[in-house]
């Protein structure tokens, strides 16, 4: 015979570790008490976590119950879990600019303009999904040619490459 | 009791020191005054079934057996007449120190074992970090950068390029630097001035871009053209040097 | 400006999703409030979960805070998850104990104490992320030096290395 406090704690510990929603049945199979009692305990737990000072609550989903964070704290969770994005270095920005305006372009062509090796930067830009390999150039060594991605347009709020500002636009912006 | 002792397998010991400690405890011996002869005999009895062990661990057990035998021999030797102030060193001293040191860590391991057991009764939430992260839209890697920053970077790089000592590339494309110079000059003749950007419309082939660059550099070097820019970020105008004289 | 209730809820939501113990600093970096306020909120959360009707509580381990089930509900969680518990071998525990107390330490220094080769065990411990290479010792052969990791602290439920029982205690046990 379990007291309500203990029943609640046991159910809570199970809900806490379970990666999937737990049904009343599954809980009953483990703690061997009446389904009605379990229902009551779960209602109590739900009530408790509805309180403002809790960051997560007990939701019923897919025929079971599962703890989930409250929607309003998503921004903090996002900040916590998302890998820190460093904004582009100056060198990376320059390289991206060259690719944007001169695409399609090979690595050695970029290097010719920038006057320095760009292997690492090009790899970083590919990883950040700002540029991508779109094929190989005919000719000796068949070098990879790069172009900007759809995400590049999305991030800069462009519909297509023709919307890239020309020098004229630039002046108007000032 | 005695028979039980001999049923213990060598594999049950973590090493030669562990076995030795076991023998000392079994015999209820004072670790600071080990009866070496007795312990050595027991130790050697234990490692008789050494053939069952792999060579590596067997050799470790044998090294200690040799050490024990050496100590035993030393203790059997007649003691030399010693001078008054000379304190005789116990041949067991070093072994005892090693045993005590080892014993400490064996106990520490036991404590860790206890903590491990305790922690196995405690469960943390299993988080699939990757899955959690995937719930969010991919981050914008250029969050603080506007398209105009990009353009500015491009302009700067173009200007930087002007300062680079010209490297003459042998172009594989049809157009040569000389031809390009002619084209630029022709454009300047008819328009008097040109916007720098007009020379690089989007879609210009790479070789063409480079050749055009080199052509511009060549023209500057020959002092036939000049660049003019009213202010920071304003457009760059290319003009014929003759114009400048006006 | 956040109210205590909200601060608590935000911190709770982060603790709920974080796979590793969260330090005060990490939390402060995300919610941009005073560390003192965070400490207070965490104390409040700890107090709350100490209550009998909660099945898990907030423990401090490895320099941070993490939610963990209460020991007394182990039997139910075991029935639910049927977790495969892999314990460390005695040899591994001995080696770990030596590294924990003597760190930073080289492999041959460990071997001197244990009287046996430890290559394999050291590799296993590195794989399990309980120890790590932290550099090389000056001198002949420049041997690798090892130290315990944060996961080591987490595994044994320690907050920091100073919580390891002192060596003095062992002597007294004789």
XYZ file of C-alpha atoms in Angstrom:
594
model
C 0.000 0.000 0.000
C 1.477 3.278 -1.116
C 0.575 6.728 0.043
C -0.307 9.304 -2.562
C 2.899 11.269 -1.972
C 4.993 8.191 -2.657
C 2.925 7.117 -5.650
C 3.432 10.545 -7.134
C 7.183 10.394 -6.545
C 7.505 6.948 -8.100
C 5.509 7.935 -11.160
C 7.478 11.149 -11.434
C 10.790 9.292 -11.359
C 9.607 7.022 -14.148
C 8.267 9.874 -16.256
C 11.544 11.698 -15.704
C 13.719 8.968 -17.207
C 11.378 7.705 -19.882
C 12.277 8.987 -23.323
C 8.821 8.039 -24.625
C 5.354 8.833 -23.324
C 4.271 6.411 -20.602
C 0.728 5.089 -20.574
C -1.309 4.436 -17.436
C -1.053 0.736 -18.241
C 2.718 0.752 -18.490
C 2.939 2.522 -15.159
C 0.432 0.137 -13.576
C 2.444 -2.856 -14.782
C 5.426 -1.652 -12.868
C 4.053 -0.330 -9.623
C 1.124 -2.737 -9.293
C -1.530 -0.373 -8.108
C -4.954 0.460 -9.347
C -5.170 2.401 -12.619
C -7.584 4.791 -10.946
C -5.010 5.678 -8.321
C -2.385 6.217 -11.007
C -4.748 8.489 -12.913
C -5.305 10.513 -9.819
C -1.584 10.793 -9.073
C -0.901 11.884 -12.635
C -3.581 14.546 -12.426
C -1.905 15.813 -9.271
C 1.485 15.881 -10.982
C 0.002 17.744 -13.927
C -1.499 20.282 -11.576
C 1.830 20.759 -9.818
C 3.784 21.396 -13.013
C 1.224 23.837 -14.340
C 2.507 26.216 -11.685
C 4.330 29.224 -13.025
C 7.633 28.487 -11.419
C 8.090 25.223 -13.293
C 9.909 25.280 -16.622
C 8.407 22.043 -17.892
C 5.076 20.304 -17.561
C 3.436 16.930 -18.021
C 1.638 16.643 -21.308
C -0.478 13.780 -22.599
C 0.497 12.726 -26.027
C 0.220 9.552 -28.091
C -1.804 7.778 -25.417
C 0.727 8.467 -22.728
C 2.293 11.105 -20.551
C 5.620 12.787 -21.043
C 7.441 15.717 -19.485
C 8.160 18.533 -21.924
C 9.502 22.039 -21.572
C 6.998 24.883 -21.703
C 6.820 26.670 -25.026
C 7.636 30.083 -23.612
C 11.147 28.988 -22.618
C 12.115 27.737 -26.037
C 14.405 30.692 -26.704
C 16.568 29.857 -23.689
C 16.744 26.194 -24.599
C 17.659 27.116 -28.115
C 20.490 29.334 -26.885
C 21.669 26.577 -24.597
C 21.659 23.724 -27.047
C 22.444 25.291 -30.357
C 26.113 25.237 -31.136
C 27.559 28.705 -30.854
C 27.784 30.277 -34.253
C 30.675 32.601 -34.632
C 30.018 35.292 -37.131
C 32.219 35.141 -40.143
C 35.790 36.293 -39.844
C 36.881 39.146 -42.018
C 38.769 36.746 -44.269
C 35.708 34.516 -44.581
C 33.508 37.473 -45.435
C 35.905 38.587 -48.151
C 36.032 35.106 -49.590
C 32.259 34.825 -49.512
C 31.983 38.189 -51.257
C 34.287 37.076 -54.034
C 32.345 33.861 -54.496
C 29.013 35.690 -54.446
C 29.996 38.175 -57.091
C 32.260 36.015 -59.202
C 30.527 32.652 -59.100
C 31.003 30.011 -60.339
C 34.588 30.110 -59.213
C 37.407 27.719 -58.309
C 39.545 27.874 -55.213
C 42.654 28.899 -57.065
C 40.751 31.705 -58.735
C 39.744 33.004 -55.324
C 43.330 32.702 -54.183
C 44.460 34.691 -57.164
C 42.209 37.559 -56.111
C 42.812 37.361 -52.362
C 46.522 36.622 -52.680
C 46.388 34.019 -49.915
C 45.457 30.361 -49.493
C 41.762 29.895 -48.884
C 41.339 26.099 -48.412
C 40.301 26.320 -44.799
C 37.979 29.264 -45.307
C 36.305 27.616 -48.283
C 35.769 24.475 -46.183
C 34.269 26.549 -43.380
C 31.889 28.265 -45.782
C 30.846 24.870 -47.163
C 30.274 23.599 -43.608
C 28.144 26.630 -42.809
C 26.223 25.819 -45.946
C 26.846 29.244 -47.468
C 28.596 27.871 -50.544
C 28.635 24.495 -52.235
C 30.475 22.529 -54.858
C 28.549 22.628 -58.084
C 30.843 20.626 -60.314
C 34.290 20.519 -61.752
C 35.944 22.765 -64.256
C 37.166 21.222 -67.489
C 40.894 21.420 -67.860
C 44.019 20.386 -65.994
C 43.375 19.130 -62.484
C 39.609 19.510 -63.020
C 39.286 21.856 -60.043
C 36.052 22.013 -58.035
C 33.853 24.983 -58.783
C 31.938 26.699 -56.035
C 28.760 28.766 -55.966
C 26.577 30.216 -53.251
C 23.724 28.124 -51.868
C 20.010 28.607 -51.441
C 20.681 29.171 -47.745
C 23.004 32.003 -48.713
C 20.074 33.735 -50.418
C 17.829 32.979 -47.471
C 20.271 34.350 -44.908
C 20.741 37.574 -46.842
C 17.071 37.874 -47.653
C 17.532 37.625 -51.401
C 15.212 35.980 -53.889
C 17.938 35.293 -56.379
C 21.438 36.347 -57.234
C 20.296 39.182 -59.453
C 19.215 40.920 -56.260
C 22.810 41.179 -55.105
C 23.403 44.920 -54.866
C 25.696 46.431 -57.398
C 28.095 49.222 -56.551
C 25.323 51.640 -57.496
C 23.019 50.354 -54.761
C 25.788 50.586 -52.352
C 26.170 54.265 -52.802
C 22.473 54.836 -52.290
C 22.605 53.043 -49.023
C 24.959 55.504 -47.460
C 40.472 -23.210 5.156
C 43.906 -23.999 3.890
C 42.526 -25.917 0.949
C 40.212 -23.098 0.049
C 43.166 -20.803 -0.219
C 44.794 -22.879 -2.897
C 41.676 -22.923 -5.018
C 41.975 -19.205 -5.673
C 43.112 -18.620 -9.193
C 45.920 -16.330 -10.166
C 43.634 -14.564 -12.610
C 41.648 -13.289 -9.677
C 44.485 -11.004 -8.686
C 45.048 -7.613 -10.195
C 48.781 -8.162 -10.176
C 51.702 -9.505 -8.187
C 51.300 -6.896 -5.437
C 47.653 -7.787 -5.072
C 48.563 -11.454 -4.643
C 51.220 -10.610 -2.099
C 48.794 -8.445 -0.145
C 46.326 -11.294 -0.181
C 48.914 -13.676 1.285
C 49.850 -11.192 3.982
C 46.205 -10.748 4.956
C 45.508 -14.489 4.847
C 48.403 -15.186 7.178
C 47.520 -12.210 9.374
C 51.035 -10.928 9.045
C 52.261 -7.523 10.130
C 53.030 -5.768 6.889
C 56.055 -4.068 8.532
C 57.568 -7.393 9.543
C 56.948 -9.853 6.752
C 58.360 -13.358 7.281
C 59.945 -13.364 3.859
C 60.860 -17.063 3.677
C 57.325 -18.186 4.430
C 55.641 -15.659 2.145
C 58.025 -16.357 -0.720
C 57.257 -20.064 -0.568
C 53.527 -19.410 -0.581
C 53.836 -16.907 -3.393
C 55.756 -19.353 -5.545
C 53.228 -22.085 -4.844
C 50.548 -19.793 -6.134
C 52.229 -18.969 -9.398
C 52.901 -22.603 -10.249
C 49.895 -22.649 -12.561
C 51.423 -19.800 -14.471
C 51.223 -21.727 -17.748
C 47.555 -20.834 -17.865
C 48.363 -17.143 -17.993
C 49.348 -15.060 -20.937
C 53.017 -14.238 -21.068
C 52.620 -10.582 -20.185
C 50.956 -10.995 -16.844
C 52.971 -14.131 -16.087
C 56.199 -12.193 -16.391
C 54.893 -9.548 -14.019
C 54.239 -12.192 -11.378
C 57.672 -13.683 -11.995
C 59.431 -10.350 -11.529
C 58.068 -10.089 -8.018
C 58.965 -13.721 -7.327
C 62.549 -12.860 -8.212
C 62.437 -9.814 -5.940
C 61.148 -11.938 -3.075
C 63.860 -14.525 -3.600
C 66.508 -11.811 -3.623
C 65.234 -10.410 -0.335
C 65.066 -13.898 1.139
C 68.686 -14.534 0.172
C 69.803 -11.222 1.604
C 68.165 -11.963 4.912
C 69.786 -15.365 5.137
C 73.257 -13.936 4.645
C 75.266 -13.536 7.812
C 75.062 -9.950 8.959
C 78.288 -8.018 8.564
C 79.820 -6.491 11.657
C 78.513 -3.002 11.683
C 79.826 0.193 13.057
C 77.940 1.724 15.910
C 76.365 4.632 14.099
C 75.503 2.608 11.024
C 71.850 1.766 10.844
C 71.265 -1.433 9.002
C 68.813 -1.178 6.153
C 66.103 -3.789 6.165
C 66.115 -5.527 2.750
C 62.320 -5.633 2.950
C 61.991 -1.875 3.298
C 61.483 -1.047 -0.343
C 58.981 -3.842 -0.873
C 56.996 -2.749 2.173
C 56.855 0.804 0.865
C 55.568 -0.419 -2.478
C 52.991 -2.639 -0.815
C 51.727 0.184 1.377
C 51.486 2.509 -1.586
C 49.626 -0.106 -3.601
C 47.335 -0.898 -0.681
C 46.271 2.738 -0.441
C 45.105 2.751 -4.034
C 43.448 -0.625 -3.727
C 41.387 0.888 -0.931
C 40.737 4.005 -2.964
C 39.512 1.759 -5.778
C 37.128 0.152 -3.298
C 35.769 3.558 -2.398
C 35.292 4.453 -6.040
C 33.484 1.133 -6.464
C 31.095 2.175 -3.712
C 30.437 5.498 -5.358
C 29.957 3.769 -8.691
C 27.315 1.505 -7.148
C 25.560 4.492 -5.623
C 25.575 6.363 -8.903
C 24.186 3.363 -10.741
C 21.072 3.736 -8.625
C 20.630 7.264 -9.874
C 19.377 8.029 -13.329
C 19.792 11.132 -15.398
C 17.599 11.938 -18.334
C 18.990 10.423 -21.496
C 19.200 13.310 -23.892
C 19.592 12.913 -27.586
C 21.331 16.194 -28.102
C 21.380 15.931 -31.854
C 17.656 15.347 -31.981
C 17.037 18.294 -29.690
C 19.183 20.592 -31.776
C 17.465 19.455 -34.949
C 14.196 20.785 -33.577
C 15.520 24.257 -34.174
C 16.060 25.873 -37.520
C 19.665 25.885 -38.530
C 21.370 28.982 -37.234
C 22.020 31.832 -39.537
C 25.795 31.921 -39.754
C 25.740 35.466 -41.083
C 23.272 36.852 -38.603
C 25.054 40.139 -38.073
C 26.158 40.619 -41.626
C 24.084 42.460 -44.201
C 24.294 42.102 -47.926
C 25.919 45.528 -47.969
C 28.682 44.319 -45.674
C 29.255 41.661 -48.256
C 29.413 44.206 -51.010
C 31.787 46.353 -49.000
C 34.041 43.372 -48.451
C 34.020 42.755 -52.146
C 34.901 46.333 -52.903
C 37.750 46.269 -50.426
C 39.141 43.106 -51.888
C 38.979 44.609 -55.340
C 40.885 47.614 -54.129
C 43.401 45.506 -52.308
C 43.980 43.632 -55.495
C 44.995 46.890 -57.113
C 47.949 47.054 -54.802
C 49.143 43.577 -55.477
C 52.144 43.405 -57.695
C 50.881 42.171 -60.992
C 51.388 38.520 -61.614
C 51.027 37.700 -65.231
C 49.002 34.631 -65.851
C 49.214 32.884 -69.125
C 45.585 32.779 -70.045
C 44.213 29.704 -71.674
C 41.186 31.591 -72.861
C 40.983 33.242 -76.182
C 41.201 36.731 -74.766
C 44.633 38.082 -73.950
C 45.518 40.944 -71.652
C 46.427 42.982 -74.703
C 43.016 42.365 -76.256
C 41.367 43.267 -72.992
C 43.328 46.502 -72.776
C 42.072 47.371 -76.229
C 38.484 46.661 -75.181
C 38.762 48.793 -72.027
C 40.373 51.639 -73.928
C 37.710 51.439 -76.607
C 34.985 51.655 -73.975
C 36.709 54.627 -72.378
C 37.134 56.339 -75.745
C 33.420 56.208 -76.408
C 32.180 56.935 -72.860
C 35.092 58.926 -71.438
C 34.544 57.234 -68.131
C 33.513 53.838 -66.877
C 32.202 52.439 -63.630
C 34.536 49.878 -62.202
C 31.643 47.489 -61.684
C 30.611 47.732 -65.309
C 33.711 45.799 -66.191
C 32.521 42.859 -64.087
C 28.901 42.132 -64.874
C 27.560 39.037 -63.144
C 28.294 35.994 -65.221
C 31.659 37.214 -66.439
C 33.901 34.205 -66.917
C 36.620 33.769 -64.369
C 39.454 34.036 -66.789
C 37.875 37.146 -68.193
C 37.661 38.696 -64.730
C 41.295 38.035 -64.047
C 42.420 39.164 -67.451
C 40.376 42.343 -67.062
C 41.983 42.920 -63.684
C 45.416 42.447 -65.118
C 44.572 44.680 -68.038
C 43.501 47.419 -65.643
C 46.679 46.990 -63.673
C 48.710 47.218 -66.825
C 46.898 50.389 -67.874
C 47.556 51.957 -64.483
C 51.166 50.996 -64.669
C 51.395 52.612 -68.068
C 49.724 55.661 -66.524
C 47.032 55.614 -69.188
C 44.038 55.366 -66.870
C 43.155 56.585 -63.423
C 40.639 55.780 -60.716
C 38.461 58.251 -58.971
C 36.282 57.768 -55.912
C 34.417 60.601 -54.229
C 34.258 59.077 -50.806
C 34.328 55.950 -48.800
C 31.968 53.381 -50.299
C 31.127 55.494 -53.294
C 31.444 54.103 -56.759
C 34.789 53.849 -58.441
C 35.114 55.620 -61.732
C 37.759 54.750 -64.261
C 38.870 57.516 -66.587
C 41.417 58.007 -69.296
C 44.435 59.972 -68.137
C 43.954 62.440 -71.010
C 40.589 63.353 -69.494
C 42.252 64.243 -66.282
C 44.196 66.996 -67.982
C 41.069 68.864 -68.809
C 14.142 42.203 -15.263
C 12.842 38.781 -14.345
C 10.780 37.780 -11.356
C 11.996 34.931 -9.218
C 9.183 32.644 -10.362
C 10.128 33.171 -13.976
C 13.843 32.853 -13.317
C 13.199 29.542 -11.622
C 11.072 28.317 -14.518
C 13.669 29.314 -17.108
C 16.490 27.636 -15.207
C 14.337 24.571 -14.685
C 13.607 24.311 -18.393
C 17.324 24.469 -19.184
C 18.236 21.921 -16.530
C 15.547 19.674 -17.919
C 17.024 19.513 -21.414
C 20.728 19.783 -20.656
C 22.582 16.514 -21.182
C 25.384 17.654 -18.873
C 25.459 19.374 -15.507
C 24.973 23.121 -15.966
C 27.162 25.542 -14.063
C 25.976 28.864 -12.701
C 28.178 30.522 -15.293
C 26.654 28.665 -18.203
C 23.196 29.613 -17.017
C 24.222 33.240 -16.474
C 25.591 33.404 -20.019
C 22.198 32.544 -21.387
C 19.744 34.412 -19.235
C 21.919 37.416 -18.523
C 21.131 37.907 -14.905
C 23.292 38.188 -11.845
C 25.014 34.973 -10.704
C 23.749 35.661 -7.193
C 20.173 35.627 -8.387
C 20.780 32.385 -10.247
C 22.299 30.822 -7.139
C 19.242 31.829 -5.182
C 16.852 30.449 -7.773
C 18.782 27.158 -7.859
C 18.632 26.881 -4.099
C 14.889 27.363 -4.317
C 14.606 24.675 -6.984
C 16.707 22.313 -4.873
C 14.453 22.963 -1.899
C 11.360 22.291 -3.985
C 12.580 18.934 -5.289
C 13.664 17.747 -1.881
C 9.966 17.420 -1.107
C 8.778 13.874 -0.658
C 6.358 13.844 -3.535
C 9.075 14.458 -6.122
C 10.747 11.435 -7.701
C 13.844 13.286 -8.787
C 15.940 16.112 -7.406
C 18.636 18.574 -8.348
C 22.138 17.379 -7.496
C 25.408 19.234 -7.837
C 28.018 17.234 -9.636
C 31.085 17.932 -11.766
C 30.880 21.651 -11.088
C 27.286 21.998 -12.172
C 23.703 21.069 -11.479
C 21.738 18.231 -12.970
C 18.377 16.606 -12.307
C 18.670 12.977 -11.206
C 16.236 10.421 -9.858
C 16.175 9.780 -6.126
C 18.010 6.619 -5.081
C 14.954 5.027 -3.466
C 13.094 4.714 -6.770
C 15.820 2.701 -8.447
C 13.785 -0.504 -8.466
C 10.947 1.043 -10.481
C 13.250 2.666 -13.009
C 15.151 -0.534 -13.419
C 11.934 -2.362 -14.196
C 10.980 0.344 -16.650
C 14.239 0.813 -18.509
C 15.954 -2.501 -17.866
C 19.219 -0.615 -18.150
C 22.389 -2.461 -18.962
C 24.703 -1.560 -16.169
C 28.338 -1.921 -17.054
C 30.523 -1.555 -14.052
C 34.238 -0.945 -14.198
C 36.598 -3.844 -13.591
C 38.734 -3.892 -10.470
C 41.816 -3.282 -12.553
C 40.137 -0.246 -14.120
C 39.085 1.093 -10.723
C 42.595 0.679 -9.308
C 44.085 2.454 -12.285
C 41.498 5.219 -12.043
C 42.148 5.626 -8.326
C 45.871 6.059 -8.967
C 45.233 8.604 -11.721
C 42.656 10.462 -9.634
C 44.981 10.886 -6.666
C 48.296 11.260 -8.467
C 47.298 13.283 -11.511
C 48.869 14.414 -13.709
C 50.573 11.067 -14.167
C 52.249 9.018 -16.900
C 51.488 5.413 -17.805
C 54.783 4.120 -16.490
C 54.228 5.874 -13.169
C 50.924 4.009 -12.862
C 52.645 0.751 -13.759
C 55.217 1.308 -11.058
C 52.481 1.445 -8.437
C 50.285 -1.333 -9.761
C 53.145 -3.622 -10.709
C 51.472 -4.552 -13.993
C 51.174 -3.213 -17.518
C 48.291 -0.795 -17.907
C 48.278 0.117 -21.631
C 44.985 -1.557 -22.398
C 43.223 -0.291 -19.313
C 44.433 3.262 -19.895
C 43.151 3.102 -23.472
C 39.781 1.817 -22.285
C 39.525 4.600 -19.724
C 40.341 7.172 -22.403
C 37.665 5.647 -24.661
C 35.135 5.846 -21.856
C 36.166 9.478 -21.468
C 36.967 9.003 -17.787
C 40.558 10.126 -18.286
C 42.256 12.169 -20.981
C 45.687 13.048 -22.263
C 46.574 16.514 -21.075
C 50.034 16.859 -22.534
C 53.469 15.366 -22.487
C 56.058 15.255 -19.771
C 59.378 16.938 -20.421
C 62.244 14.481 -20.499
C 63.265 11.335 -22.343
C 60.540 9.809 -24.462
C 58.249 12.739 -23.613
C 55.592 10.391 -22.220
C 51.906 11.314 -22.328
C 50.439 12.586 -19.087
C 46.908 11.725 -18.066
C 44.302 13.349 -15.847
C 40.690 12.619 -14.992
C 37.866 14.286 -16.924
C 34.589 15.989 -16.054
C 32.860 12.756 -16.966
C 34.928 11.072 -14.260
C 33.412 13.443 -11.708
C 29.963 12.866 -13.169
C 30.389 9.094 -13.159
C 31.271 8.983 -9.480
C 28.907 11.768 -8.474
C 31.688 14.088 -7.326
C 31.562 17.830 -7.544
C 35.302 18.255 -7.834
C 38.496 16.354 -7.058
C 38.685 17.750 -3.547
C 35.665 15.590 -2.736
C 37.746 12.445 -3.181
C 38.254 10.967 0.275
C 41.695 11.932 1.511
C 44.506 9.421 1.576
C 44.858 9.947 5.298
C 41.548 8.193 5.817
C 42.942 5.013 4.330
C 45.857 4.837 6.729
C 43.533 5.082 9.689
C 41.575 2.133 8.423
C 44.482 -0.245 9.073
